[in-house]
CSV table of C-alpha atoms in Angstrom, one decimal:
chain,number,residue,atom,x,y,z
A,1,MET,CA,-19.2,-1.5,9.8
A,2,LEU,CA,-16.0,-1.4,7.5
A,3,TRP,CA,-14.1,-3.9,7.9
A,4,THR,CA,-11.1,-1.2,8.6
A,5,GLU,CA,-13.1,0.1,11.7
A,6,GLU,CA,-12.5,-3.1,12.8
A,7,MET,CA,-8.8,-3.5,12.1
A,8,PHE,CA,-7.1,-0.1,12.7
A,9,GLY,CA,-9.9,0.8,16.3
A,10,VAL,CA,-10.7,4.1,13.8
A,11,LYS,CA,-12.7,6.1,11.1
A,12,LYS,CA,-10.5,7.0,8.3
A,13,PRO,CA,-7.4,5.2,9.1
A,14,ILE,CA,-3.6,6.5,7.9
A,15,ILE,CA,-2.5,3.8,6.8
A,16,ALA,CA,1.9,5.4,5.9
A,17,MET,CA,3.9,3.3,4.0
A,18,LEU,CA,7.4,2.0,4.9
A,19,HIS,CA,9.0,1.7,1.9
A,20,LEU,CA,12.6,-0.7,2.4
A,21,ASP,CA,16.3,0.9,0.7
A,22,ALA,CA,17.2,-1.6,-2.6
A,23,LEU,CA,17.7,-5.8,-1.2
A,24,PRO,CA,20.2,-7.8,-2.0
A,25,GLY,CA,19.8,-8.0,-6.4
A,26,ASP,CA,18.3,-4.8,-6.9
A,27,PRO,CA,20.3,-2.5,-9.0
A,28,MET,CA,20.5,0.4,-6.3
A,29,PHE,CA,21.9,-2.4,-3.6
A,30,LYS,CA,25.0,-0.2,-2.2
A,31,HIS,CA,25.8,-2.5,0.9
A,32,ASP,CA,28.0,-4.8,0.4
A,33,GLY,CA,26.0,-8.0,0.2
A,34,ASP,CA,25.2,-6.3,4.3
A,35,MET,CA,20.9,-6.1,5.3
A,36,ASP,CA,22.1,-5.3,8.4
A,37,MET,CA,22.2,-0.9,7.6
A,38,VAL,CA,18.4,-2.3,5.5
A,39,VAL,CA,17.6,-3.4,8.4
A,40,GLU,CA,18.3,-0.6,10.6
A,41,HIS,CA,17.0,2.5,8.4
A,42,ALA,CA,13.2,0.4,8.4
A,43,GLY,CA,13.1,0.4,12.2
A,44,ALA,CA,13.8,4.3,12.4
A,45,ASP,CA,11.3,4.4,10.1
A,46,LEU,CA,8.7,2.4,12.0
A,47,HIS,CA,9.7,4.2,14.7
A,48,ALA,CA,9.5,7.1,13.4
A,49,LEU,CA,5.5,6.4,11.9
A,50,GLN,CA,4.1,4.9,15.3
A,51,GLU,CA,5.1,7.9,17.5
A,52,GLY,CA,3.8,10.0,14.9
A,53,GLY,CA,0.4,8.2,15.2
A,54,VAL,CA,-0.3,6.2,11.7
A,55,ASP,CA,-3.2,4.0,11.8
A,56,GLY,CA,-1.4,1.2,9.7
A,57,ILE,CA,2.2,0.6,7.9
A,58,ILE,CA,2.4,-1.5,4.4
A,59,PHE,CA,6.3,-2.9,4.4
A,60,SER,CA,7.4,-2.5,0.8
A,61,ASN,CA,9.9,-2.9,-1.3
A,62,GLU,CA,9.7,0.6,-3.3
A,63,PHE,CA,13.1,0.9,-3.8
A,64,SER,CA,13.2,-2.4,-6.3
A,65,LEU,CA,13.8,-0.9,-9.5
A,66,PRO,CA,12.7,-1.5,-12.4
A,67,TYR,CA,10.1,-3.7,-10.9
A,68,GLN,CA,9.5,-7.0,-11.6
A,69,ARG,CA,6.6,-8.9,-12.0
A,70,LYS,CA,7.7,-11.9,-11.7
A,71,MET,CA,10.3,-11.7,-8.5
A,72,ASP,CA,13.1,-13.7,-7.9
A,73,MET,CA,13.4,-15.5,-4.8
A,74,VAL,CA,15.8,-13.1,-3.0
A,75,THR,CA,13.5,-10.4,-3.3
A,76,PRO,CA,11.0,-11.8,-0.8
A,77,ALA,CA,12.8,-13.7,1.1
A,78,ALA,CA,15.0,-10.5,2.0
A,79,MET,CA,11.3,-8.5,2.9
A,80,ALA,CA,10.3,-11.0,5.5
A,81,TYR,CA,14.3,-11.6,6.9
A,82,VAL,CA,13.3,-7.6,8.1
A,83,ILE,CA,9.5,-7.9,8.9
A,84,GLY,CA,10.6,-11.1,10.6
A,85,CYS,CA,14.0,-8.7,13.0
A,86,LEU,CA,10.9,-5.8,13.4
A,87,ARG,CA,8.8,-8.5,14.6
A,88,SER,CA,8.3,-7.6,18.6
A,89,GLU,CA,8.4,-3.7,17.4
A,90,ILE,CA,5.3,-3.7,14.9
A,91,LYS,CA,2.7,-2.4,16.8
A,92,VAL,CA,-0.4,-1.5,14.3
A,93,PRO,CA,-1.8,-3.8,12.1
A,94,PHE,CA,0.6,-4.3,9.6
A,95,GLY,CA,0.7,-5.4,5.5
A,96,VAL,CA,3.0,-5.4,2.9
A,97,ASP,CA,3.1,-4.7,-0.3
A,98,ALA,CA,5.3,-7.3,-2.9
A,99,ILE,CA,5.8,-4.1,-6.0
A,100,SER,CA,4.4,-5.9,-9.2
A,101,ASP,CA,3.9,-9.8,-8.6
A,102,GLY,CA,0.6,-10.5,-6.7
A,103,GLN,CA,1.7,-14.3,-5.8
A,104,ALA,CA,5.0,-12.9,-3.8
A,105,CYS,CA,2.6,-10.7,-2.2
A,106,LEU,CA,0.2,-13.4,-1.2
A,107,GLU,CA,3.2,-15.8,-0.5
A,108,LEU,CA,5.3,-12.8,1.9
A,109,ALA,CA,1.8,-12.5,3.7
A,110,ALA,CA,1.3,-15.8,4.2
A,111,ALA,CA,5.1,-16.2,5.8
A,112,VAL,CA,4.6,-13.3,7.8
A,113,LYS,CA,2.3,-13.2,9.3
A,114,ALA,CA,0.9,-10.2,7.5
A,115,GLN,CA,-3.4,-9.2,7.9
A,116,TYR,CA,-3.3,-7.1,4.7
A,117,VAL,CA,-1.6,-7.0,1.4
A,118,ARG,CA,-1.7,-4.5,-0.9
A,119,GLY,CA,-1.0,-4.5,-4.5
A,120,THR,CA,-1.8,-4.8,-8.5
A,121,PHE,CA,-3.6,-7.6,-8.4
A,122,SER,CA,-6.0,-7.4,-11.4
A,123,GLY,CA,-6.0,-5.6,-15.2
A,124,VAL,CA,-4.5,-5.0,-18.3
A,125,TYR,CA,-1.8,-2.5,-18.0
A,126,VAL,CA,1.0,-1.1,-19.9
A,127,GLY,CA,4.1,1.0,-19.1
A,128,ASP,CA,7.7,1.9,-19.6
A,129,GLY,CA,8.4,-2.1,-17.9
A,130,GLY,CA,6.5,-3.1,-21.1
A,131,LEU,CA,3.1,-4.5,-21.3
A,132,TYR,CA,1.6,-6.8,-17.9
A,133,ASP,CA,-0.9,-8.8,-17.2
A,134,ASN,CA,-3.3,-10.2,-14.1
A,135,ASP,CA,-4.8,-13.1,-13.4
A,136,PHE,CA,-6.4,-13.1,-10.0
A,137,SER,CA,-8.3,-16.5,-10.8
A,138,HIS,CA,-4.7,-18.1,-10.0
A,139,LEU,CA,-4.1,-15.7,-6.7
A,140,LEU,CA,-7.0,-15.9,-5.2
A,141,ARG,CA,-6.6,-20.3,-5.5
A,142,ARG,CA,-3.2,-19.4,-4.1
A,143,LYS,CA,-4.7,-17.7,-1.4
A,144,ALA,CA,-7.2,-20.4,-1.3
A,145,ALA,CA,-4.6,-23.1,-1.0
A,146,LEU,CA,-2.6,-20.7,1.1
A,147,HIS,CA,-6.0,-21.1,3.6
A,148,LEU,CA,-5.4,-16.9,3.9
A,149,ASP,CA,-9.2,-16.4,4.7
A,150,LYS,CA,-8.8,-13.3,6.7
A,151,LEU,CA,-6.3,-12.1,5.0
A,152,LYS,CA,-7.4,-8.6,3.2
A,153,MET,CA,-6.4,-7.2,0.1
A,154,LEU,CA,-6.2,-3.9,-1.7
A,155,TYR,CA,-7.1,-3.9,-5.0
A,156,PHE,CA,-4.5,-0.5,-7.0
A,157,ILE,CA,-7.9,-0.8,-9.6
A,158,ASN,CA,-5.3,2.2,-12.0
A,159,PRO,CA,-2.0,1.7,-10.8
A,160,GLU,CA,0.7,4.0,-10.6
A,161,SER,CA,2.6,5.2,-13.6
A,162,ASP,CA,1.5,3.2,-15.9
A,163,ARG,CA,-2.1,3.3,-18.4
A,164,ASN,CA,-4.9,0.7,-17.4
A,165,LEU,CA,-5.7,-0.6,-21.3
A,166,ASP,CA,-9.4,-1.0,-20.1
A,167,ILE,CA,-11.7,2.2,-21.2
A,168,ARG,CA,-14.5,1.5,-19.0
A,169,PRO,CA,-14.9,4.6,-17.0
A,170,LEU,CA,-13.1,3.3,-13.2
A,171,SER,CA,-16.4,3.4,-11.6
A,172,ASP,CA,-17.4,0.4,-13.9
A,173,ILE,CA,-14.2,-1.6,-13.3
A,174,ALA,CA,-14.5,-1.0,-9.8
A,175,LYS,CA,-18.2,-2.9,-9.7
A,176,SER,CA,-16.7,-5.6,-12.3
A,177,THR,CA,-14.5,-6.8,-9.8
A,178,ILE,CA,-15.7,-6.0,-6.7
A,179,ALA,CA,-18.6,-8.6,-8.6
A,180,LYS,CA,-15.9,-10.9,-9.5
A,181,ALA,CA,-12.3,-10.7,-6.9
A,182,ALA,CA,-14.9,-9.7,-3.8
A,183,PRO,CA,-12.2,-7.3,-3.4
A,184,ASP,CA,-11.7,-5.7,0.6
A,185,GLY,CA,-10.6,-3.0,-0.9
A,186,LEU,CA,-9.5,-0.5,-4.2
A,187,CYS,CA,-7.1,2.4,-4.0
A,188,ILE,CA,-7.7,5.4,-6.1
A,189,SER,CA,-4.3,6.4,-7.6
A,190,ALA,CA,-3.3,9.7,-10.0
A,191,ASN,CA,-0.4,8.8,-12.4
A,192,ALA,CA,2.4,8.9,-10.4
A,193,ALA,CA,3.3,8.3,-6.4
A,194,GLY,CA,3.1,11.5,-4.4
A,195,GLN,CA,0.6,13.2,-7.1
A,196,ASP,CA,-2.5,14.1,-6.0
A,197,VAL,CA,-5.5,12.5,-6.8
A,198,ASP,CA,-8.5,13.4,-8.2
A,199,ASP,CA,-11.3,14.3,-5.5
A,200,ALA,CA,-14.4,13.2,-7.9
A,201,LEU,CA,-12.5,9.5,-9.9
A,202,ILE,CA,-12.3,9.5,-6.1
A,203,ALA,CA,-16.5,10.2,-5.2
A,204,SER,CA,-17.1,8.1,-8.4
A,205,VAL,CA,-15.9,5.3,-7.8
A,206,LYS,CA,-17.1,5.4,-3.3
A,207,GLU,CA,-20.6,6.2,-4.9
A,208,ALA,CA,-21.4,3.1,-7.2
A,209,ASN,CA,-19.5,1.1,-4.7
A,210,GLU,CA,-20.8,1.8,-1.3
A,211,ASP,CA,-20.2,-0.5,0.2
A,212,ILE,CA,-16.7,-1.6,-0.5
A,213,VAL,CA,-14.1,0.1,0.6
A,214,VAL,CA,-12.2,3.2,-1.4
A,215,LEU,CA,-8.6,4.1,-0.3
A,216,CYS,CA,-7.1,7.5,-1.3
A,217,ASN,CA,-3.5,6.0,-2.3
A,218,THR,CA,-1.5,8.7,-3.2
A,219,GLY,CA,-0.2,12.7,-2.6
A,220,CYS,CA,-1.7,12.7,0.9
A,221,ARG,CA,-0.8,15.9,2.2
A,222,VAL,CA,-1.5,17.6,5.6
A,223,ASN,CA,-3.6,20.5,3.2
A,224,THR,CA,-5.4,17.5,1.9
A,225,VAL,CA,-6.2,15.1,4.1
A,226,GLU,CA,-9.5,16.3,5.4
A,227,ARG,CA,-11.4,16.8,1.5
A,228,LYS,CA,-9.3,12.9,0.7
A,229,LEU,CA,-11.0,12.1,3.7
A,230,SER,CA,-14.3,13.4,3.0
A,231,THR,CA,-15.0,10.8,0.0
A,232,ALA,CA,-12.1,8.0,1.0
A,233,ASP,CA,-12.4,5.3,3.9
A,234,ALA,CA,-9.1,5.4,5.1
A,235,ALA,CA,-6.2,6.8,3.1
A,236,VAL,CA,-2.2,5.7,2.0
A,237,VAL,CA,0.8,7.4,2.5
A,238,GLY,CA,4.5,7.7,2.2
A,239,THR,CA,6.4,10.9,0.7
A,240,THR,CA,4.7,13.4,2.6
A,241,PHE,CA,5.6,11.3,5.8
A,242,LYS,CA,9.7,11.7,4.0
A,243,ALA,CA,12.1,14.4,5.7
A,244,GLY,CA,11.7,17.1,3.2
A,245,GLY,CA,8.7,15.2,1.2
A,246,VAL,CA,11.1,14.4,-0.8
A,247,PHE,CA,11.1,10.4,-1.8
A,248,GLU,CA,14.0,9.3,-1.0
A,249,ASN,CA,14.5,10.5,2.3
A,250,ARG,CA,13.9,9.0,6.3
A,251,VAL,CA,10.2,9.5,8.0
A,252,ASP,CA,10.8,12.6,9.5
A,253,VAL,CA,8.2,11.6,12.8
A,254,ASN,CA,7.5,15.9,13.2
A,255,ARG,CA,6.1,15.5,9.2
A,256,VAL,CA,3.7,12.6,10.7
A,257,LYS,CA,3.1,14.2,13.8
A,258,GLU,CA,1.5,17.3,11.9
A,259,PHE,CA,-0.8,15.8,9.5
A,260,MET,CA,-1.5,13.0,12.4
A,261,ASP,CA,-2.7,16.1,14.2
A,262,VAL,CA,-4.9,17.3,11.0
A,263,VAL,CA,-6.5,13.7,11.0
A,264,TYR,CA,-7.5,13.7,14.7
A,265,LYS,CA,-8.8,16.9,14.3
A,266,TYR,CA,-11.0,15.5,11.2
A,267,ARG,CA,-12.3,12.4,13.4
A,268,GLU,CA,-13.5,14.6,15.8
A,269,THR,CA,-16.5,16.1,13.3
A,270,LEU,CA,-17.1,12.4,12.6
């Protein structure tokens, strides 16, 4: 049995992204220094996602654009504040993603007792933000120092919007990463958030690494989720759940329910 089945209690779990508003220090923060609206919006999305039936939720600082490789302390502090305000209302296994900063991600997880993290923990990439690399030797030692033995780590191996400078086939990168870092899951992405992941890419990674959890990380929609779950072990879903399927909008509970109804019917065939 995969660990995802134990944690979420279902096969092929759907993990929803909960995109926090821009936070203090972020260029797009608009609430005059007041975090109340950030918490209110996050709470509304949390309730919509849970009412809609998702199996897990990842809190991320999605609107902290442009993302920092080394976050100012205020960002994970603000994320922890929001999660703390909502902690009693979280009914599903939850994780965190402090985008582009692996150490901040681990430290945030320790502070809020997250059960899993998603992030860019390995590899060397180039993109609009320049060239950046990730030292998983340091991150795994930090994880050990924080006594996060039970924390599951979901690794991006082809991050959204950036280009991996490692030219090996993705299945080979996955195999090497597994051997060196023992990730708990591998997230397979398209070139940008919301774009459809190549089914063959997911399949190539899963076929070469059968014992690892492989997640479809972008582009799952009502009309594609069955196909994605036929090869992936789980899916991370964000924009699809927003009103009108628009990234900037709030979560629409009816879109969540429609999506999850398809997932429920698919699970009956497993």
